[in-house]
JSON list of C-alpha atoms in Angstrom, two decimals:
[
{"chain": "A", "resi": 10, "resn": "MET", "atom": "CA", "xyz": [0.00, 0.00, 0.00]},
{"chain": "A", "resi": 11, "resn": "THR", "atom": "CA", "xyz": [1.61, 3.26, -1.04]},
{"chain": "A", "resi": 12, "resn": "GLU", "atom": "CA", "xyz": [1.24, 6.62, 0.68]},
{"chain": "A", "resi": 13, "resn": "GLY", "atom": "CA", "xyz": [-2.08, 8.30, -0.03]},
{"chain": "A", "resi": 14, "resn": "GLN", "atom": "CA", "xyz": [-3.87, 5.14, -1.16]},
{"chain": "A", "resi": 15, "resn": "PRO", "atom": "CA", "xyz": [-6.91, 3.95, 0.76]},
{"chain": "A", "resi": 16, "resn": "GLY", "atom": "CA", "xyz": [-6.06, 0.62, 2.29]},
{"chain": "A", "resi": 17, "resn": "LEU", "atom": "CA", "xyz": [-6.64, -1.88, 5.03]},
{"chain": "A", "resi": 18, "resn": "LEU", "atom": "CA", "xyz": [-5.32, 0.33, 7.83]},
{"chain": "A", "resi": 19, "resn": "ALA", "atom": "CA", "xyz": [-8.83, 1.59, 8.52]},
{"chain": "A", "resi": 20, "resn": "LEU", "atom": "CA", "xyz": [-9.83, -1.98, 9.36]},
{"chain": "A", "resi": 21, "resn": "VAL", "atom": "CA", "xyz": [-7.41, -2.15, 12.25]},
{"chain": "A", "resi": 22, "resn": "LEU", "atom": "CA", "xyz": [-7.46, 1.38, 13.68]},
{"chain": "A", "resi": 23, "resn": "ARG", "atom": "CA", "xyz": [-7.95, 1.07, 17.38]},
{"chain": "A", "resi": 24, "resn": "SER", "atom": "CA", "xyz": [-9.58, 4.32, 18.42]},
{"chain": "A", "resi": 25, "resn": "GLY", "atom": "CA", "xyz": [-9.50, 5.40, 22.02]},
{"chain": "A", "resi": 26, "resn": "ARG", "atom": "CA", "xyz": [-5.99, 4.10, 22.80]},
{"chain": "A", "resi": 27, "resn": "ARG", "atom": "CA", "xyz": [-4.37, 7.49, 23.36]},
{"chain": "A", "resi": 28, "resn": "ASN", "atom": "CA", "xyz": [-2.95, 6.77, 26.81]},
{"chain": "A", "resi": 29, "resn": "THR", "atom": "CA", "xyz": [0.45, 5.40, 27.73]},
{"chain": "A", "resi": 30, "resn": "GLY", "atom": "CA", "xyz": [1.15, 1.81, 28.65]},
{"chain": "A", "resi": 31, "resn": "GLY", "atom": "CA", "xyz": [3.78, 0.12, 30.73]},
{"chain": "A", "resi": 32, "resn": "ALA", "atom": "CA", "xyz": [5.40, 1.24, 33.94]},
{"chain": "A", "resi": 33, "resn": "GLY", "atom": "CA", "xyz": [7.89, 4.02, 34.50]},
{"chain": "A", "resi": 34, "resn": "ASP", "atom": "CA", "xyz": [9.45, 6.57, 32.18]},
{"chain": "A", "resi": 35, "resn": "PRO", "atom": "CA", "xyz": [12.02, 5.25, 29.67]},
{"chain": "A", "resi": 36, "resn": "ALA", "atom": "CA", "xyz": [15.31, 7.08, 29.30]},
{"chain": "A", "resi": 37, "resn": "VAL", "atom": "CA", "xyz": [14.49, 8.27, 25.82]},
{"chain": "A", "resi": 38, "resn": "GLU", "atom": "CA", "xyz": [17.27, 8.11, 23.27]},
{"chain": "A", "resi": 39, "resn": "ASP", "atom": "CA", "xyz": [16.13, 10.48, 20.55]},
{"chain": "A", "resi": 40, "resn": "ALA", "atom": "CA", "xyz": [14.28, 13.68, 19.73]},
{"chain": "A", "resi": 41, "resn": "GLY", "atom": "CA", "xyz": [13.12, 15.67, 16.78]},
{"chain": "A", "resi": 42, "resn": "VAL", "atom": "CA", "xyz": [13.56, 19.37, 16.19]},
{"chain": "A", "resi": 43, "resn": "PRO", "atom": "CA", "xyz": [10.47, 21.59, 16.57]},
{"chain": "A", "resi": 44, "resn": "ALA", "atom": "CA", "xyz": [8.88, 23.15, 13.50]},
{"chain": "A", "resi": 45, "resn": "GLU", "atom": "CA", "xyz": [9.46, 26.82, 12.74]},
{"chain": "A", "resi": 46, "resn": "PRO", "atom": "CA", "xyz": [7.80, 29.22, 15.20]},
{"chain": "A", "resi": 47, "resn": "GLY", "atom": "CA", "xyz": [4.13, 29.57, 14.43]},
{"chain": "A", "resi": 48, "resn": "ALA", "atom": "CA", "xyz": [3.95, 26.45, 12.28]},
{"chain": "A", "resi": 49, "resn": "PRO", "atom": "CA", "xyz": [1.29, 23.90, 13.15]},
{"chain": "A", "resi": 50, "resn": "ALA", "atom": "CA", "xyz": [2.42, 20.64, 14.68]},
{"chain": "A", "resi": 51, "resn": "GLY", "atom": "CA", "xyz": [3.79, 18.38, 11.98]},
{"chain": "A", "resi": 52, "resn": "ALA", "atom": "CA", "xyz": [4.04, 21.12, 9.37]},
{"chain": "A", "resi": 53, "resn": "ARG", "atom": "CA", "xyz": [6.99, 20.81, 7.05]},
{"chain": "A", "resi": 54, "resn": "GLY", "atom": "CA", "xyz": [6.08, 21.82, 3.50]},
{"chain": "A", "resi": 55, "resn": "LEU", "atom": "CA", "xyz": [8.62, 22.47, 0.76]},
{"chain": "A", "resi": 56, "resn": "ALA", "atom": "CA", "xyz": [9.76, 25.93, 1.72]},
{"chain": "A", "resi": 57, "resn": "GLY", "atom": "CA", "xyz": [13.31, 26.30, 0.49]},
{"chain": "A", "resi": 58, "resn": "ALA", "atom": "CA", "xyz": [12.99, 23.61, -2.18]},
{"chain": "A", "resi": 59, "resn": "ARG", "atom": "CA", "xyz": [14.06, 24.64, -5.66]},
{"chain": "A", "resi": 60, "resn": "ALA", "atom": "CA", "xyz": [11.21, 25.61, -7.94]},
{"chain": "A", "resi": 61, "resn": "PRO", "atom": "CA", "xyz": [10.79, 23.90, -11.32]},
{"chain": "A", "resi": 62, "resn": "GLY", "atom": "CA", "xyz": [13.32, 25.28, -13.75]},
{"chain": "A", "resi": 63, "resn": "ALA", "atom": "CA", "xyz": [15.72, 26.39, -11.01]},
{"chain": "A", "resi": 64, "resn": "GLU", "atom": "CA", "xyz": [19.42, 25.81, -11.44]},
{"chain": "A", "resi": 65, "resn": "CYS", "atom": "CA", "xyz": [20.44, 22.16, -10.99]},
{"chain": "A", "resi": 66, "resn": "ASP", "atom": "CA", "xyz": [23.59, 20.72, -9.48]},
{"chain": "A", "resi": 67, "resn": "LEU", "atom": "CA", "xyz": [25.31, 19.22, -12.52]},
{"chain": "A", "resi": 68, "resn": "ARG", "atom": "CA", "xyz": [27.82, 17.17, -10.57]},
{"chain": "A", "resi": 69, "resn": "THR", "atom": "CA", "xyz": [27.64, 13.40, -10.93]},
{"chain": "A", "resi": 70, "resn": "GLY", "atom": "CA", "xyz": [26.62, 11.94, -7.60]},
{"chain": "A", "resi": 71, "resn": "PRO", "atom": "CA", "xyz": [27.58, 8.59, -6.06]},
{"chain": "A", "resi": 72, "resn": "TYR", "atom": "CA", "xyz": [24.09, 7.21, -6.81]},
{"chain": "A", "resi": 73, "resn": "GLN", "atom": "CA", "xyz": [23.83, 8.55, -10.35]},
{"chain": "A", "resi": 74, "resn": "GLU", "atom": "CA", "xyz": [23.46, 5.15, -11.99]},
{"chain": "A", "resi": 75, "resn": "ALA", "atom": "CA", "xyz": [20.80, 4.07, -9.49]},
{"chain": "A", "resi": 76, "resn": "ALA", "atom": "CA", "xyz": [18.85, 7.26, -10.19]},
{"chain": "A", "resi": 77, "resn": "GLU", "atom": "CA", "xyz": [19.12, 6.78, -13.94]},
{"chain": "A", "resi": 78, "resn": "ASP", "atom": "CA", "xyz": [17.86, 3.21, -13.65]},
{"chain": "A", "resi": 79, "resn": "HIS", "atom": "CA", "xyz": [14.99, 4.16, -11.32]},
{"chain": "A", "resi": 80, "resn": "LEU", "atom": "CA", "xyz": [13.86, 7.05, -13.52]},
{"chain": "A", "resi": 81, "resn": "SER", "atom": "CA", "xyz": [14.41, 5.24, -16.86]},
{"chain": "A", "resi": 82, "resn": "LEU", "atom": "CA", "xyz": [17.01, 7.77, -17.93]},
{"chain": "A", "resi": 83, "resn": "PRO", "atom": "CA", "xyz": [19.89, 7.04, -20.34]},
{"chain": "A", "resi": 84, "resn": "GLU", "atom": "CA", "xyz": [22.24, 4.94, -18.23]},
{"chain": "A", "resi": 85, "resn": "ASP", "atom": "CA", "xyz": [25.69, 6.43, -18.73]},
{"chain": "A", "resi": 86, "resn": "GLY", "atom": "CA", "xyz": [26.50, 7.24, -15.11]},
{"chain": "A", "resi": 87, "resn": "VAL", "atom": "CA", "xyz": [27.12, 10.90, -15.94]},
{"chain": "A", "resi": 88, "resn": "GLN", "atom": "CA", "xyz": [24.94, 13.80, -14.83]},
{"chain": "A", "resi": 89, "resn": "SER", "atom": "CA", "xyz": [23.28, 15.88, -17.55]},
{"chain": "A", "resi": 90, "resn": "ALA", "atom": "CA", "xyz": [20.83, 18.77, -17.43]},
{"chain": "A", "resi": 91, "resn": "ASP", "atom": "CA", "xyz": [17.95, 16.43, -18.26]},
{"chain": "A", "resi": 92, "resn": "ASP", "atom": "CA", "xyz": [19.09, 13.91, -15.64]},
{"chain": "A", "resi": 93, "resn": "CYS", "atom": "CA", "xyz": [19.37, 16.64, -13.05]},
{"chain": "A", "resi": 94, "resn": "GLU", "atom": "CA", "xyz": [15.86, 17.94, -13.67]},
{"chain": "A", "resi": 95, "resn": "ALA", "atom": "CA", "xyz": [14.37, 14.43, -13.50]},
{"chain": "A", "resi": 96, "resn": "ILE", "atom": "CA", "xyz": [16.21, 13.68, -10.26]},
{"chain": "A", "resi": 97, "resn": "ARG", "atom": "CA", "xyz": [15.14, 17.04, -8.84]},
{"chain": "A", "resi": 98, "resn": "GLN", "atom": "CA", "xyz": [11.50, 16.22, -9.57]},
{"chain": "A", "resi": 99, "resn": "LEU", "atom": "CA", "xyz": [11.96, 12.90, -7.75]},
{"chain": "A", "resi": 100, "resn": "GLN", "atom": "CA", "xyz": [13.32, 14.82, -4.77]},
{"chain": "A", "resi": 101, "resn": "VAL", "atom": "CA", "xyz": [10.52, 17.40, -4.82]},
{"chain": "A", "resi": 102, "resn": "ARG", "atom": "CA", "xyz": [7.72, 14.82, -4.84]},
{"chain": "A", "resi": 103, "resn": "ASN", "atom": "CA", "xyz": [9.33, 13.18, -1.82]},
{"chain": "A", "resi": 104, "resn": "GLU", "atom": "CA", "xyz": [9.66, 16.47, 0.07]},
{"chain": "A", "resi": 105, "resn": "LEU", "atom": "CA", "xyz": [13.45, 16.75, 0.03]},
{"chain": "A", "resi": 106, "resn": "THR", "atom": "CA", "xyz": [14.06, 20.39, 0.85]},
{"chain": "A", "resi": 107, "resn": "ALA", "atom": "CA", "xyz": [17.47, 20.56, -0.84]},
{"chain": "A", "resi": 108, "resn": "ALA", "atom": "CA", "xyz": [16.00, 19.45, -4.17]},
{"chain": "A", "resi": 109, "resn": "ASP", "atom": "CA", "xyz": [18.94, 20.26, -6.44]},
{"chain": "A", "resi": 110, "resn": "GLY", "atom": "CA", "xyz": [19.08, 17.15, -8.64]},
{"chain": "A", "resi": 111, "resn": "TYR", "atom": "CA", "xyz": [22.27, 15.78, -7.10]},
{"chain": "A", "resi": 112, "resn": "ALA", "atom": "CA", "xyz": [22.18, 11.99, -6.67]},
{"chain": "A", "resi": 113, "resn": "GLY", "atom": "CA", "xyz": [23.49, 11.81, -3.12]},
{"chain": "A", "resi": 114, "resn": "VAL", "atom": "CA", "xyz": [22.59, 9.48, -0.26]},
{"chain": "A", "resi": 115, "resn": "GLU", "atom": "CA", "xyz": [19.27, 11.22, 0.37]},
{"chain": "A", "resi": 116, "resn": "THR", "atom": "CA", "xyz": [18.26, 10.45, -3.23]},
{"chain": "A", "resi": 117, "resn": "TRP", "atom": "CA", "xyz": [19.35, 6.84, -2.74]},
{"chain": "A", "resi": 118, "resn": "ARG", "atom": "CA", "xyz": [17.05, 6.54, 0.28]},
{"chain": "A", "resi": 119, "resn": "ILE", "atom": "CA", "xyz": [14.17, 8.02, -1.73]},
{"chain": "A", "resi": 120, "resn": "ILE", "atom": "CA", "xyz": [14.78, 5.45, -4.48]},
{"chain": "A", "resi": 121, "resn": "GLN", "atom": "CA", "xyz": [14.77, 2.62, -1.93]},
{"chain": "A", "resi": 122, "resn": "PHE", "atom": "CA", "xyz": [11.46, 3.84, -0.53]},
{"chain": "A", "resi": 123, "resn": "GLU", "atom": "CA", "xyz": [9.81, 4.26, -3.93]},
{"chain": "A", "resi": 124, "resn": "ARG", "atom": "CA", "xyz": [10.95, 0.81, -5.03]},
{"chain": "A", "resi": 125, "resn": "ALA", "atom": "CA", "xyz": [9.54, -0.76, -1.86]},
{"chain": "A", "resi": 126, "resn": "ALA", "atom": "CA", "xyz": [6.23, 1.07, -2.34]},
{"chain": "A", "resi": 127, "resn": "ALA", "atom": "CA", "xyz": [5.99, -0.04, -5.98]},
{"chain": "A", "resi": 128, "resn": "GLN", "atom": "CA", "xyz": [6.90, -3.68, -5.28]},
{"chain": "A", "resi": 129, "resn": "PRO", "atom": "CA", "xyz": [4.74, -5.21, -2.52]},
{"chain": "A", "resi": 130, "resn": "SER", "atom": "CA", "xyz": [6.46, -8.56, -3.09]},
{"chain": "A", "resi": 131, "resn": "SER", "atom": "CA", "xyz": [9.67, -6.99, -1.78]},
{"chain": "A", "resi": 132, "resn": "LEU", "atom": "CA", "xyz": [8.16, -6.46, 1.68]},
{"chain": "A", "resi": 133, "resn": "VAL", "atom": "CA", "xyz": [9.84, -9.47, 3.23]},
{"chain": "A", "resi": 134, "resn": "GLY", "atom": "CA", "xyz": [12.19, -10.13, 6.13]},
{"chain": "A", "resi": 135, "resn": "CYS", "atom": "CA", "xyz": [9.76, -10.03, 9.04]},
{"chain": "A", "resi": 136, "resn": "GLY", "atom": "CA", "xyz": [9.78, -13.76, 9.67]},
{"chain": "A", "resi": 137, "resn": "GLN", "atom": "CA", "xyz": [6.83, -16.06, 10.26]},
{"chain": "A", "resi": 138, "resn": "GLU", "atom": "CA", "xyz": [5.03, -13.85, 12.73]},
{"chain": "A", "resi": 139, "resn": "THR", "atom": "CA", "xyz": [1.33, -14.14, 13.46]},
{"chain": "A", "resi": 140, "resn": "GLY", "atom": "CA", "xyz": [-0.83, -11.20, 14.42]},
{"chain": "A", "resi": 141, "resn": "VAL", "atom": "CA", "xyz": [0.09, -7.55, 14.03]},
{"chain": "A", "resi": 142, "resn": "VAL", "atom": "CA", "xyz": [3.81, -6.95, 13.55]},
{"chain": "A", "resi": 143, "resn": "VAL", "atom": "CA", "xyz": [5.77, -3.79, 12.73]},
{"chain": "A", "resi": 144, "resn": "CYS", "atom": "CA", "xyz": [8.47, -4.61, 10.18]},
{"chain": "A", "resi": 145, "resn": "VAL", "atom": "CA", "xyz": [11.47, -2.27, 10.02]},
{"chain": "A", "resi": 146, "resn": "ASP", "atom": "CA", "xyz": [14.01, -2.83, 7.25]},
{"chain": "A", "resi": 147, "resn": "LEU", "atom": "CA", "xyz": [16.99, -0.76, 8.39]},
{"chain": "A", "resi": 148, "resn": "THR", "atom": "CA", "xyz": [18.94, -1.41, 5.20]},
{"chain": "A", "resi": 149, "resn": "ARG", "atom": "CA", "xyz": [16.25, 0.13, 2.99]},
{"chain": "A", "resi": 150, "resn": "GLN", "atom": "CA", "xyz": [15.04, 2.50, 5.73]},
{"chain": "A", "resi": 151, "resn": "VAL", "atom": "CA", "xyz": [11.39, 1.56, 5.33]},
{"chain": "A", "resi": 152, "resn": "LEU", "atom": "CA", "xyz": [8.68, 0.40, 7.72]},
{"chain": "A", "resi": 153, "resn": "TRP", "atom": "CA", "xyz": [5.41, -1.42, 7.20]},
{"chain": "A", "resi": 154, "resn": "VAL", "atom": "CA", "xyz": [2.84, -3.21, 9.36]},
{"chain": "A", "resi": 155, "resn": "ARG", "atom": "CA", "xyz": [1.34, -6.56, 8.54]},
{"chain": "A", "resi": 156, "resn": "ASP", "atom": "CA", "xyz": [-1.12, -8.99, 10.03]},
{"chain": "A", "resi": 157, "resn": "GLY", "atom": "CA", "xyz": [-0.25, -12.46, 8.82]},
{"chain": "A", "resi": 158, "resn": "THR", "atom": "CA", "xyz": [0.33, -11.98, 5.10]},
{"chain": "A", "resi": 159, "resn": "ARG", "atom": "CA", "xyz": [-1.72, -8.78, 4.79]},
{"chain": "A", "resi": 160, "resn": "VAL", "atom": "CA", "xyz": [0.10, -5.45, 4.69]},
{"chain": "A", "resi": 161, "resn": "LEU", "atom": "CA", "xyz": [-2.00, -3.08, 6.77]},
{"chain": "A", "resi": 162, "resn": "PHE", "atom": "CA", "xyz": [0.16, 0.05, 6.68]},
{"chain": "A", "resi": 163, "resn": "GLY", "atom": "CA", "xyz": [3.02, 1.38, 4.58]},
{"chain": "A", "resi": 164, "resn": "PRO", "atom": "CA", "xyz": [5.65, 1.05, 3.46]},
{"chain": "A", "resi": 165, "resn": "VAL", "atom": "CA", "xyz": [6.77, 4.46, 4.70]},
{"chain": "A", "resi": 166, "resn": "PRO", "atom": "CA", "xyz": [10.27, 5.94, 4.96]},
{"chain": "A", "resi": 167, "resn": "VAL", "atom": "CA", "xyz": [12.08, 6.02, 8.30]},
{"chain": "A", "resi": 168, "resn": "ARG", "atom": "CA", "xyz": [15.32, 7.36, 9.72]},
{"chain": "A", "resi": 169, "resn": "SER", "atom": "CA", "xyz": [17.20, 5.07, 12.12]},
{"chain": "A", "resi": 170, "resn": "GLY", "atom": "CA", "xyz": [20.32, 5.45, 14.23]},
{"chain": "A", "resi": 171, "resn": "MET", "atom": "CA", "xyz": [23.40, 7.25, 13.02]},
{"chain": "A", "resi": 172, "resn": "PRO", "atom": "CA", "xyz": [26.91, 5.78, 13.48]},
{"chain": "A", "resi": 173, "resn": "GLY", "atom": "CA", "xyz": [27.55, 5.35, 17.17]},
{"chain": "A", "resi": 174, "resn": "TYR", "atom": "CA", "xyz": [23.80, 5.30, 17.94]},
{"chain": "A", "resi": 175, "resn": "ALA", "atom": "CA", "xyz": [22.69, 2.15, 16.17]},
{"chain": "A", "resi": 176, "resn": "THR", "atom": "CA", "xyz": [19.06, 1.13, 16.31]},
{"chain": "A", "resi": 177, "resn": "ARG", "atom": "CA", "xyz": [18.83, -2.27, 17.96]},
{"chain": "A", "resi": 178, "resn": "THR", "atom": "CA", "xyz": [17.86, -5.22, 15.80]},
{"chain": "A", "resi": 179, "resn": "GLY", "atom": "CA", "xyz": [15.81, -8.24, 16.75]},
{"chain": "A", "resi": 180, "resn": "ARG", "atom": "CA", "xyz": [12.31, -9.02, 17.97]},
{"chain": "A", "resi": 181, "resn": "PHE", "atom": "CA", "xyz": [10.69, -6.72, 20.52]},
{"chain": "A", "resi": 182, "resn": "ALA", "atom": "CA", "xyz": [7.24, -5.72, 21.75]},
{"chain": "A", "resi": 183, "resn": "ILE", "atom": "CA", "xyz": [5.82, -2.25, 22.31]},
{"chain": "A", "resi": 184, "resn": "TYR", "atom": "CA", "xyz": [5.87, -1.82, 26.07]},
{"chain": "A", "resi": 185, "resn": "GLN", "atom": "CA", "xyz": [4.91, 1.85, 26.47]},
{"chain": "A", "resi": 186, "resn": "ARG", "atom": "CA", "xyz": [3.16, 4.53, 24.42]},
{"chain": "A", "resi": 187, "resn": "VAL", "atom": "CA", "xyz": [3.40, 8.26, 25.06]},
{"chain": "A", "resi": 188, "resn": "GLU", "atom": "CA", "xyz": [1.56, 10.56, 22.71]},
{"chain": "A", "resi": 189, "resn": "GLU", "atom": "CA", "xyz": [3.53, 13.71, 23.64]},
{"chain": "A", "resi": 190, "resn": "GLN", "atom": "CA", "xyz": [6.95, 12.53, 24.80]},
{"chain": "A", "resi": 191, "resn": "TRP", "atom": "CA", "xyz": [9.78, 14.98, 25.49]},
{"chain": "A", "resi": 192, "resn": "SER", "atom": "CA", "xyz": [13.41, 13.86, 25.44]},
{"chain": "A", "resi": 193, "resn": "ASP", "atom": "CA", "xyz": [15.29, 15.34, 28.39]},
{"chain": "A", "resi": 194, "resn": "LEU", "atom": "CA", "xyz": [18.50, 13.80, 27.05]},
{"chain": "A", "resi": 195, "resn": "TYR", "atom": "CA", "xyz": [18.29, 15.63, 23.70]},
{"chain": "A", "resi": 196, "resn": "ASP", "atom": "CA", "xyz": [15.87, 18.40, 24.70]},
{"chain": "A", "resi": 197, "resn": "GLY", "atom": "CA", "xyz": [13.33, 17.86, 21.98]},
{"chain": "A", "resi": 198, "resn": "PRO", "atom": "CA", "xyz": [9.87, 16.48, 21.17]},
{"chain": "A", "resi": 199, "resn": "MET", "atom": "CA", "xyz": [9.11, 12.87, 20.28]},
{"chain": "A", "resi": 200, "resn": "PRO", "atom": "CA", "xyz": [5.47, 12.88, 19.17]},
{"chain": "A", "resi": 201, "resn": "PHE", "atom": "CA", "xyz": [3.55, 9.58, 19.12]},
{"chain": "A", "resi": 202, "resn": "SER", "atom": "CA", "xyz": [6.32, 7.63, 20.86]},
{"chain": "A", "resi": 203, "resn": "GLN", "atom": "CA", "xyz": [5.92, 3.85, 20.99]},
{"chain": "A", "resi": 204, "resn": "PHE", "atom": "CA", "xyz": [8.80, 2.34, 22.95]},
{"chain": "A", "resi": 205, "resn": "PHE", "atom": "CA", "xyz": [10.07, -1.11, 22.02]},
{"chain": "A", "resi": 206, "resn": "SER", "atom": "CA", "xyz": [13.59, -1.44, 23.51]},
{"chain": "A", "resi": 207, "resn": "GLY", "atom": "CA", "xyz": [14.79, 0.63, 26.44]},
{"chain": "A", "resi": 208, "resn": "GLY", "atom": "CA", "xyz": [14.71, 4.25, 25.32]},
{"chain": "A", "resi": 209, "resn": "GLN", "atom": "CA", "xyz": [14.35, 3.41, 21.63]},
{"chain": "A", "resi": 210, "resn": "ALA", "atom": "CA", "xyz": [10.96, 4.12, 20.14]},
{"chain": "A", "resi": 211, "resn": "LEU", "atom": "CA", "xyz": [9.01, 4.52, 16.95]},
{"chain": "A", "resi": 212, "resn": "HIS", "atom": "CA", "xyz": [8.07, 8.19, 16.86]},
{"chain": "A", "resi": 213, "resn": "GLY", "atom": "CA", "xyz": [7.35, 11.18, 14.69]},
{"chain": "A", "resi": 214, "resn": "SER", "atom": "CA", "xyz": [9.84, 13.86, 13.78]},
{"chain": "A", "resi": 215, "resn": "TYR", "atom": "CA", "xyz": [9.49, 17.49, 12.80]},
{"chain": "A", "resi": 216, "resn": "ARG", "atom": "CA", "xyz": [12.72, 17.17, 10.86]},
{"chain": "A", "resi": 217, "resn": "GLU", "atom": "CA", "xyz": [12.87, 16.13, 7.24]},
{"chain": "A", "resi": 218, "resn": "ILE", "atom": "CA", "xyz": [12.87, 12.33, 7.16]},
{"chain": "A", "resi": 219, "resn": "TRP", "atom": "CA", "xyz": [15.77, 12.22, 4.67]},
{"chain": "A", "resi": 220, "resn": "GLU", "atom": "CA", "xyz": [18.04, 14.28, 6.92]},
{"chain": "A", "resi": 221, "resn": "GLU", "atom": "CA", "xyz": [21.49, 12.82, 7.55]},
{"chain": "A", "resi": 222, "resn": "PRO", "atom": "CA", "xyz": [23.29, 11.35, 9.39]},
{"chain": "A", "resi": 223, "resn": "GLY", "atom": "CA", "xyz": [20.40, 9.68, 11.27]},
{"chain": "A", "resi": 224, "resn": "SER", "atom": "CA", "xyz": [18.72, 9.53, 14.67]},
{"chain": "A", "resi": 225, "resn": "HIS", "atom": "CA", "xyz": [20.10, 8.87, 18.14]},
{"chain": "A", "resi": 226, "resn": "GLY", "atom": "CA", "xyz": [18.76, 5.31, 17.96]},
{"chain": "A", "resi": 227, "resn": "CYS", "atom": "CA", "xyz": [15.01, 5.71, 17.61]},
{"chain": "A", "resi": 228, "resn": "VAL", "atom": "CA", "xyz": [13.09, 4.93, 14.45]},
{"chain": "A", "resi": 229, "resn": "ASN", "atom": "CA", "xyz": [11.91, 8.32, 13.19]},
{"chain": "A", "resi": 230, "resn": "LEU", "atom": "CA", "xyz": [8.87, 8.69, 10.94]},
{"chain": "A", "resi": 231, "resn": "ARG", "atom": "CA", "xyz": [7.27, 11.61, 9.19]},
{"chain": "A", "resi": 232, "resn": "TYR", "atom": "CA", "xyz": [4.83, 13.24, 11.60]},
{"chain": "A", "resi": 233, "resn": "ARG", "atom": "CA", "xyz": [1.78, 12.20, 9.61]},
{"chain": "A", "resi": 234, "resn": "ASP", "atom": "CA", "xyz": [2.99, 8.60, 9.35]},
{"chain": "A", "resi": 235, "resn": "ALA", "atom": "CA", "xyz": [3.72, 8.44, 13.09]},
{"chain": "A", "resi": 236, "resn": "GLU", "atom": "CA", "xyz": [0.23, 9.72, 13.86]},
{"chain": "A", "resi": 237, "resn": "ARG", "atom": "CA", "xyz": [-1.37, 7.03, 11.68]},
{"chain": "A", "resi": 238, "resn": "LEU", "atom": "CA", "xyz": [0.88, 4.37, 13.19]},
{"chain": "A", "resi": 239, "resn": "TRP", "atom": "CA", "xyz": [-0.13, 5.48, 16.67]},
{"chain": "A", "resi": 240, "resn": "ARG", "atom": "CA", "xyz": [-3.77, 4.75, 15.84]},
{"chain": "A", "resi": 241, "resn": "ALA", "atom": "CA", "xyz": [-2.90, 1.33, 14.39]},
{"chain": "A", "resi": 242, "resn": "LEU", "atom": "CA", "xyz": [-0.84, -0.12, 17.26]},
{"chain": "A", "resi": 243, "resn": "ARG", "atom": "CA", "xyz": [-1.16, -0.93, 20.94]},
{"chain": "A", "resi": 244, "resn": "VAL", "atom": "CA", "xyz": [1.00, -2.12, 23.82]},
{"chain": "A", "resi": 245, "resn": "GLY", "atom": "CA", "xyz": [2.17, -5.68, 23.21]},
{"chain": "A", "resi": 246, "resn": "ASP", "atom": "CA", "xyz": [2.35, -5.49, 19.42]},
{"chain": "A", "resi": 247, "resn": "THR", "atom": "CA", "xyz": [5.49, -7.04, 17.95]},
{"chain": "A", "resi": 248, "resn": "VAL", "atom": "CA", "xyz": [8.29, -4.98, 16.39]},
{"chain": "A", "resi": 249, "resn": "ARG", "atom": "CA", "xyz": [10.94, -6.69, 14.25]},
{"chain": "A", "resi": 250, "resn": "LEU", "atom": "CA", "xyz": [14.03, -4.84, 13.02]},
{"chain": "A", "resi": 251, "resn": "TRP", "atom": "CA", "xyz": [16.85, -6.13, 10.81]},
{"chain": "A", "resi": 252, "resn": "GLY", "atom": "CA", "xyz": [19.62, -4.87, 8.58]},
{"chain": "A", "resi": 253, "resn": "GLU", "atom": "CA", "xyz": [21.87, -1.86, 8.95]},
{"chain": "A", "resi": 254, "resn": "ARG", "atom": "CA", "xyz": [21.61, 1.76, 7.86]},
{"chain": "A", "resi": 255, "resn": "ASP", "atom": "CA", "xyz": [24.17, 2.32, 5.12]},
{"chain": "A", "resi": 256, "resn": "GLY", "atom": "CA", "xyz": [25.38, 5.32, 3.12]}
]
């Protein structure tokens, strides 16, 4: 199920579960950065993104060939004006603020997300779980939720731990939910926090999801995705994470 499409999520929304679960306050390990003063919660927009026709970065990026393949461009591995504009449009539609047409690591992550969204058969790796399970592919930086063989939510892009702050891998369960968490450690908001391992949580971010180098260990989602995920999950639901953030 791709972003914006009506899907099966509505069948499993559990309204009324807005309270926290579990005992005690976790030592949270991440935080987002608040939106600009006066902006509504979760607002991000494309302010600062290059407008159509703006000057492109004509350097050849490290993911040039991947971008050419993904966008069905002539595959010569060399940036051109036409390549740059096509890559820039890819960046704009995925809300990359620095949409300059350069095929850097942010563009690679966008390609990984779009490929996952376009190929439901690629949503594998979560094991033989029964019931609702959150699947987090750290290599591709995407998350989805399934119930048995049905995909109920996603895939959506995520941002996991940066070097030195790796997101833990393995099988966990959501043990506490806090709708309006604040990280004292990093002095920032963590909206729709769903904790699965110590201070590591699935939560929304006011920062651009493609921002490098990564989180402080939590699995960050776009604000709107985190809000939808909050309505879909409850304490005790399984979370499985595998792979490693590259780039």
